[in-house]
Tab-separated table of C-alpha atoms in Angstrom:
chain	number	residue	atom	x	y	z
A	1	MET	CA	113.772	52.865	55.003
A	2	LEU	CA	110.684	55.069	55.111
A	3	ASP	CA	108.949	53.054	57.827
A	4	ASP	CA	111.836	53.963	60.171
A	5	VAL	CA	111.417	57.721	59.673
A	6	VAL	CA	107.755	58.302	58.769
A	7	GLU	CA	106.933	59.473	62.306
A	8	HIS	CA	109.317	62.409	61.772
A	9	LEU	CA	107.886	63.447	58.401
A	10	ALA	CA	105.137	66.012	57.822
A	11	CYS	CA	102.629	66.423	55.024
A	12	PRO	CA	103.911	69.182	52.695
A	13	VAL	CA	100.328	70.318	52.029
A	14	CYS	CA	98.829	70.658	55.512
A	15	GLY	CA	101.739	69.949	57.864
A	16	GLY	CA	99.995	66.984	59.462
A	17	SER	CA	101.638	63.717	60.402
A	18	LEU	CA	101.978	60.980	57.792
A	19	GLU	CA	101.356	57.245	57.880
A	20	LEU	CA	102.886	54.665	55.578
A	21	GLY	CA	100.458	52.399	53.768
A	22	GLU	CA	100.887	50.091	50.791
A	23	ARG	CA	103.364	52.092	48.674
A	24	VAL	CA	101.856	55.418	49.779
A	25	LEU	CA	102.301	58.038	52.485
A	26	ARG	CA	99.026	59.618	53.591
A	27	CYS	CA	97.951	62.191	56.182
A	28	ALA	CA	94.675	62.349	58.128
A	29	LEU	CA	93.233	64.829	55.615
A	30	GLY	CA	93.803	62.395	52.768
A	31	HIS	CA	96.793	63.966	51.037
A	32	GLY	CA	98.696	61.051	49.500
A	33	PHE	CA	102.209	60.623	48.116
A	34	ASP	CA	103.264	57.549	46.180
A	35	VAL	CA	106.369	55.676	47.256
A	36	ALA	CA	108.602	54.891	44.266
A	37	ARG	CA	109.640	51.295	43.672
A	38	GLN	CA	113.208	52.318	44.599
A	39	GLY	CA	111.944	53.105	48.110
A	40	TYR	CA	111.941	56.909	48.148
A	41	VAL	CA	109.038	59.345	48.178
A	42	SER	CA	108.640	62.773	46.591
A	43	LEU	CA	107.098	65.344	48.920
A	44	LEU	CA	107.372	68.174	46.421
A	45	THR	CA	104.055	69.885	45.763
A	46	GLY	CA	102.639	72.593	43.557
A	47	SER	CA	103.646	73.834	40.128
A	48	ARG	CA	106.459	76.127	41.273
A	49	VAL	CA	109.793	75.086	39.790
A	50	PRO	CA	112.025	73.662	42.542
A	51	GLY	CA	115.610	74.692	43.187
A	52	THR	CA	118.406	73.522	40.926
A	53	ALA	CA	118.623	69.734	40.942
A	54	ASP	CA	121.745	67.751	40.131
A	55	SER	CA	121.503	65.891	36.835
A	56	ALA	CA	121.901	62.127	36.433
A	57	ALA	CA	125.438	62.652	35.119
A	58	MET	CA	126.405	64.828	38.089
A	59	VAL	CA	125.009	62.296	40.549
A	60	ALA	CA	126.831	59.422	38.827
A	61	ALA	CA	130.095	61.382	38.985
A	62	ARG	CA	129.567	62.116	42.686
A	63	ASP	CA	128.755	58.506	43.450
A	64	ALA	CA	131.917	57.317	41.688
A	65	PHE	CA	134.170	59.901	43.346
A	66	LEU	CA	132.838	59.477	46.873
A	67	GLY	CA	132.656	55.716	46.480
A	68	ALA	CA	136.390	55.674	45.706
A	69	GLY	CA	137.037	57.160	49.154
A	70	HIS	CA	138.617	60.437	48.062
A	71	TYR	CA	136.631	62.414	50.653
A	72	ALA	CA	136.796	59.747	53.372
A	73	PRO	CA	138.468	62.097	55.909
A	74	LEU	CA	135.593	64.558	55.483
A	75	ALA	CA	132.947	61.855	55.900
A	76	GLU	CA	134.675	60.745	59.107
A	77	ALA	CA	134.819	64.337	60.379
A	78	VAL	CA	131.102	64.885	59.686
A	79	ALA	CA	130.215	61.661	61.482
A	80	GLY	CA	132.432	62.651	64.398
A	81	ALA	CA	130.686	66.016	64.681
A	82	CYS	CA	127.304	64.383	65.326
A	83	ARG	CA	126.617	64.480	69.022
A	84	THR	CA	126.626	61.219	70.916
A	85	GLY	CA	123.156	59.915	71.620
A	86	ALA	CA	121.491	61.519	68.604
A	87	LYS	CA	118.495	59.447	67.530
A	88	VAL	CA	117.277	61.313	64.433
A	89	VAL	CA	119.678	62.788	61.887
A	90	ALA	CA	118.567	64.608	58.738
A	91	ASP	CA	120.639	65.821	55.813
A	92	ALA	CA	119.341	68.848	53.890
A	93	GLY	CA	120.875	68.542	50.436
A	94	ALA	CA	121.921	64.945	51.055
A	95	GLY	CA	122.842	64.048	47.483
A	96	THR	CA	123.539	60.320	47.347
A	97	GLY	CA	123.309	60.017	51.142
A	98	HIS	CA	127.060	59.432	51.512
A	99	TYR	CA	127.657	61.642	54.556
A	100	LEU	CA	124.394	60.726	56.263
A	101	ALA	CA	125.196	57.032	55.896
A	102	ARG	CA	128.587	57.514	57.574
A	103	ALA	CA	126.912	59.424	60.392
A	104	LEU	CA	124.430	56.593	60.924
A	105	ASP	CA	127.310	54.088	61.005
A	106	ALA	CA	128.708	56.080	63.934
A	107	LEU	CA	125.331	56.293	65.705
A	108	PRO	CA	123.969	52.789	66.333
A	109	GLY	CA	120.203	52.889	66.652
A	110	ALA	CA	119.801	56.314	65.043
A	111	VAL	CA	117.658	56.827	61.931
A	112	GLY	CA	118.277	59.280	59.114
A	113	VAL	CA	116.231	61.352	56.659
A	114	ALA	CA	117.914	62.258	53.367
A	115	LEU	CA	116.382	65.316	51.698
A	116	ASP	CA	117.359	66.440	48.204
A	117	VAL	CA	115.621	68.085	45.274
A	118	SER	CA	117.245	65.702	42.767
A	119	LYS	CA	115.359	62.465	42.159
A	120	HIS	CA	118.534	61.035	40.628
A	121	ALA	CA	120.374	61.616	43.899
A	122	ILE	CA	117.553	60.432	46.150
A	123	ARG	CA	117.237	57.145	44.245
A	124	ARG	CA	120.804	56.389	45.296
A	125	ALA	CA	120.307	57.733	48.812
A	126	ALA	CA	117.453	55.281	49.303
A	127	ARG	CA	120.041	52.482	49.058
A	128	ALA	CA	122.780	54.192	51.076
A	129	HIS	CA	121.928	52.777	54.515
A	130	PRO	CA	119.300	50.419	55.988
A	131	ARG	CA	118.268	53.025	58.600
A	132	LEU	CA	117.841	55.867	56.110
A	133	GLY	CA	114.613	57.176	54.562
A	134	ALA	CA	114.960	59.152	51.306
A	135	VAL	CA	112.708	62.086	50.396
A	136	VAL	CA	112.619	64.433	47.417
A	137	ALA	CA	112.248	67.929	48.902
A	138	ASP	CA	113.339	71.479	48.195
A	139	VAL	CA	115.364	73.220	50.916
A	140	TRP	CA	113.872	76.566	49.831
A	141	ARG	CA	110.359	75.414	50.704
A	142	PRO	CA	109.037	74.292	54.092
A	143	LEU	CA	110.826	71.044	54.863
A	144	PRO	CA	108.511	68.007	55.135
A	145	LEU	CA	109.645	67.384	58.717
A	146	GLY	CA	107.778	67.881	61.963
A	147	ASP	CA	108.584	70.732	64.337
A	148	GLY	CA	111.447	69.946	66.721
A	149	THR	CA	111.949	66.387	65.489
A	150	ILE	CA	115.633	66.375	64.496
A	151	ASP	CA	118.646	65.918	66.795
A	152	VAL	CA	121.330	66.656	64.184
A	153	LEU	CA	120.873	68.367	60.830
A	154	LEU	CA	123.660	68.023	58.255
A	155	ASN	CA	124.212	70.559	55.485
A	156	VAL	CA	127.169	69.606	53.300
A	157	PHE	CA	127.821	71.802	50.215
A	158	ALA	CA	124.123	72.646	50.060
A	159	PRO	CA	121.866	75.714	50.336
A	160	ARG	CA	120.827	76.837	53.825
A	161	ASN	CA	117.330	77.785	54.970
A	162	GLY	CA	117.909	79.125	58.469
A	163	ALA	CA	114.280	79.501	59.452
A	164	GLU	CA	113.350	75.970	58.420
A	165	PHE	CA	116.489	74.473	59.937
A	166	ALA	CA	115.630	76.099	63.257
A	167	ARG	CA	112.017	74.910	63.082
A	168	VAL	CA	112.816	71.216	62.581
A	169	LEU	CA	115.679	70.995	65.078
A	170	LYS	CA	115.048	70.098	68.686
A	171	GLY	CA	115.858	72.776	71.254
A	172	ASP	CA	119.233	71.205	72.001
A	173	GLY	CA	119.815	70.020	68.434
A	174	GLU	CA	122.840	70.914	66.335
A	175	LEU	CA	123.374	72.017	62.766
A	176	VAL	CA	126.571	70.823	61.038
A	177	VAL	CA	127.498	72.951	58.010
A	178	VAL	CA	130.360	72.087	55.637
A	179	THR	CA	131.580	74.441	52.907
A	180	PRO	CA	134.687	74.413	50.703
A	181	THR	CA	137.409	76.998	51.358
A	182	ALA	CA	139.107	79.127	48.722
A	183	ARG	CA	141.942	76.537	48.592
A	184	HIS	CA	139.629	73.688	47.633
A	185	LEU	CA	140.674	71.777	44.494
A	186	ALA	CA	143.902	73.697	44.008
A	187	PRO	CA	145.614	73.573	41.530
A	188	LEU	CA	142.760	72.221	39.358
A	189	VAL	CA	140.725	75.417	39.679
A	190	GLU	CA	143.424	77.429	37.900
A	191	ARG	CA	144.571	74.767	35.443
A	192	LEU	CA	141.091	73.773	34.294
A	193	GLY	CA	139.326	77.125	34.697
A	194	LEU	CA	136.873	75.875	37.329
A	195	LEU	CA	134.570	78.042	39.399
A	196	SER	CA	136.398	79.291	42.475
A	197	VAL	CA	135.051	79.705	46.004
A	198	ASP	CA	134.199	83.287	46.912
A	199	GLU	CA	136.510	84.639	49.633
A	200	SER	CA	133.441	86.031	51.408
A	201	LYS	CA	131.651	82.671	51.547
A	202	GLU	CA	132.350	82.119	55.252
A	203	ARG	CA	130.834	85.492	56.112
A	204	ARG	CA	127.793	84.851	53.928
A	205	VAL	CA	127.183	81.453	55.519
A	206	ALA	CA	127.268	83.011	58.989
A	207	GLU	CA	124.943	85.834	57.921
A	208	SER	CA	122.424	83.428	56.376
A	209	LEU	CA	122.056	81.640	59.717
A	210	SER	CA	122.643	84.425	62.252
A	211	GLU	CA	118.953	85.237	62.796
A	212	HIS	CA	118.222	81.756	64.128
A	213	PHE	CA	121.573	80.235	65.128
A	214	VAL	CA	124.785	80.901	67.018
A	215	GLU	CA	128.041	79.274	65.938
A	216	THR	CA	129.484	77.138	68.723
A	217	GLY	CA	132.398	75.487	66.958
A	218	ARG	CA	134.498	75.752	63.824
A	219	SER	CA	137.287	73.704	62.286
A	220	THR	CA	139.156	73.424	59.001
A	221	LEU	CA	140.021	70.140	57.351
A	222	ALA	CA	142.613	69.928	54.564
A	223	PHE	CA	144.303	66.972	52.912
A	224	GLU	CA	145.896	66.068	49.587
A	225	MET	CA	144.369	63.664	47.080
A	226	PRO	CA	146.323	61.940	44.297
A	227	LEU	CA	143.818	61.951	41.427
A	228	GLY	CA	144.065	60.262	38.038
A	229	HIS	CA	142.258	61.548	34.961
A	230	ASP	CA	139.024	59.661	35.688
A	231	ALA	CA	138.889	60.994	39.257
A	232	VAL	CA	139.579	64.550	38.066
A	233	GLU	CA	136.723	64.286	35.567
A	234	ALA	CA	134.464	62.985	38.314
A	235	VAL	CA	135.259	65.745	40.829
A	236	VAL	CA	134.688	68.382	38.146
A	237	GLY	CA	131.534	66.676	36.887
A	238	MET	CA	129.915	66.440	40.328
A	239	GLY	CA	130.336	70.101	41.308
A	240	PRO	CA	129.031	73.511	40.242
A	241	SER	CA	131.543	73.775	37.395
A	242	ALA	CA	129.613	71.002	35.640
A	243	TRP	CA	126.850	73.515	34.897
A	244	HIS	CA	129.287	75.790	33.058
A	245	THR	CA	131.536	73.425	31.065
A	246	GLU	CA	131.009	71.071	28.154
A	247	THR	CA	132.052	67.508	28.903
A	248	GLU	CA	134.227	67.059	25.819
A	249	VAL	CA	135.943	70.412	26.273
A	250	MET	CA	136.775	69.554	29.890
A	251	ARG	CA	137.934	66.069	28.911
A	252	ARG	CA	140.450	67.545	26.479
A	253	LYS	CA	141.806	69.764	29.260
A	254	VAL	CA	142.021	66.872	31.702
A	255	VAL	CA	144.078	64.632	29.392
A	256	GLU	CA	146.693	67.378	29.232
A	257	LEU	CA	147.257	67.023	32.992
A	258	PRO	CA	149.870	64.611	34.415
A	259	GLU	CA	148.590	61.051	34.799
A	260	LEU	CA	148.399	61.698	38.536
A	261	SER	CA	147.670	65.143	39.981
A	262	LEU	CA	148.114	66.054	43.647
A	263	VAL	CA	144.957	67.998	44.493
A	264	GLU	CA	144.107	69.817	47.712
A	265	ALA	CA	140.823	69.195	49.482
A	266	SER	CA	139.980	71.995	51.905
A	267	PHE	CA	136.779	72.366	53.917
A	268	ARG	CA	135.379	74.430	56.759
A	269	MET	CA	133.007	72.767	59.198
A	270	SER	CA	130.900	74.829	61.589
A	271	ILE	CA	128.589	73.689	64.364
A	272	PHE	CA	125.529	75.814	65.116
A	273	LYS	CA	122.979	75.766	67.913
A	274	ARG	CA	119.613	77.474	67.951
A	275	HIS	CA	119.461	80.827	69.706
A	276	PRO	CA	118.321	80.374	73.332
């Protein structure tokens, strides 16, 4: 919970360290942030509209799909990529905390910070693991983490802020980035008219991080998933296509599929280190 990770957090107003009081985080200058009854805290500040946040429906779909184990091989791969001995793991764009929780399972004694702009997601992340602290934060703003406090930073299907990632990582820390490949969710992409992955995505990911990081490892993970209609609706409803399709229209398309569809999951995982 938050008391396990507060020493690694930073005030989003002044950058100072935070202390946990009775349902509040407060810095030495008096900036305070209420802890929600669900155990998370919002460290968003100002009136500027934050980045796009997943809706309650999207988060519920993700929770159902991941909870059913469809992406279990990916969760295992992410956990396996975390270097042995890591003590502090953060996830920028953590969603429900699924991948961070698996990483903490593989790292006894480590603590984790889940960061996401969606309060709906962070409410679930707060319950994902007993050694996880959940924080509402926007990856496009300065992260509410201290300089050089993180051993491993996860970034799974989420935006990347290279400068901030480099700032919060320790000198020997690692950044684990997971993105879908162009084969991901075939043949559903064609049959249901879903958004496809840009062929240039790998290049754009590398370019977005090249100023601060060097890629030290890369792997591709692919496996087939037998998905029924409910699982197909969930995987569509939890991803970017959910922003561009009406639920009832998609449901009518899904029921026209076979009762069980064999769907490809395809991901690229890259490991980055800070430039020397």
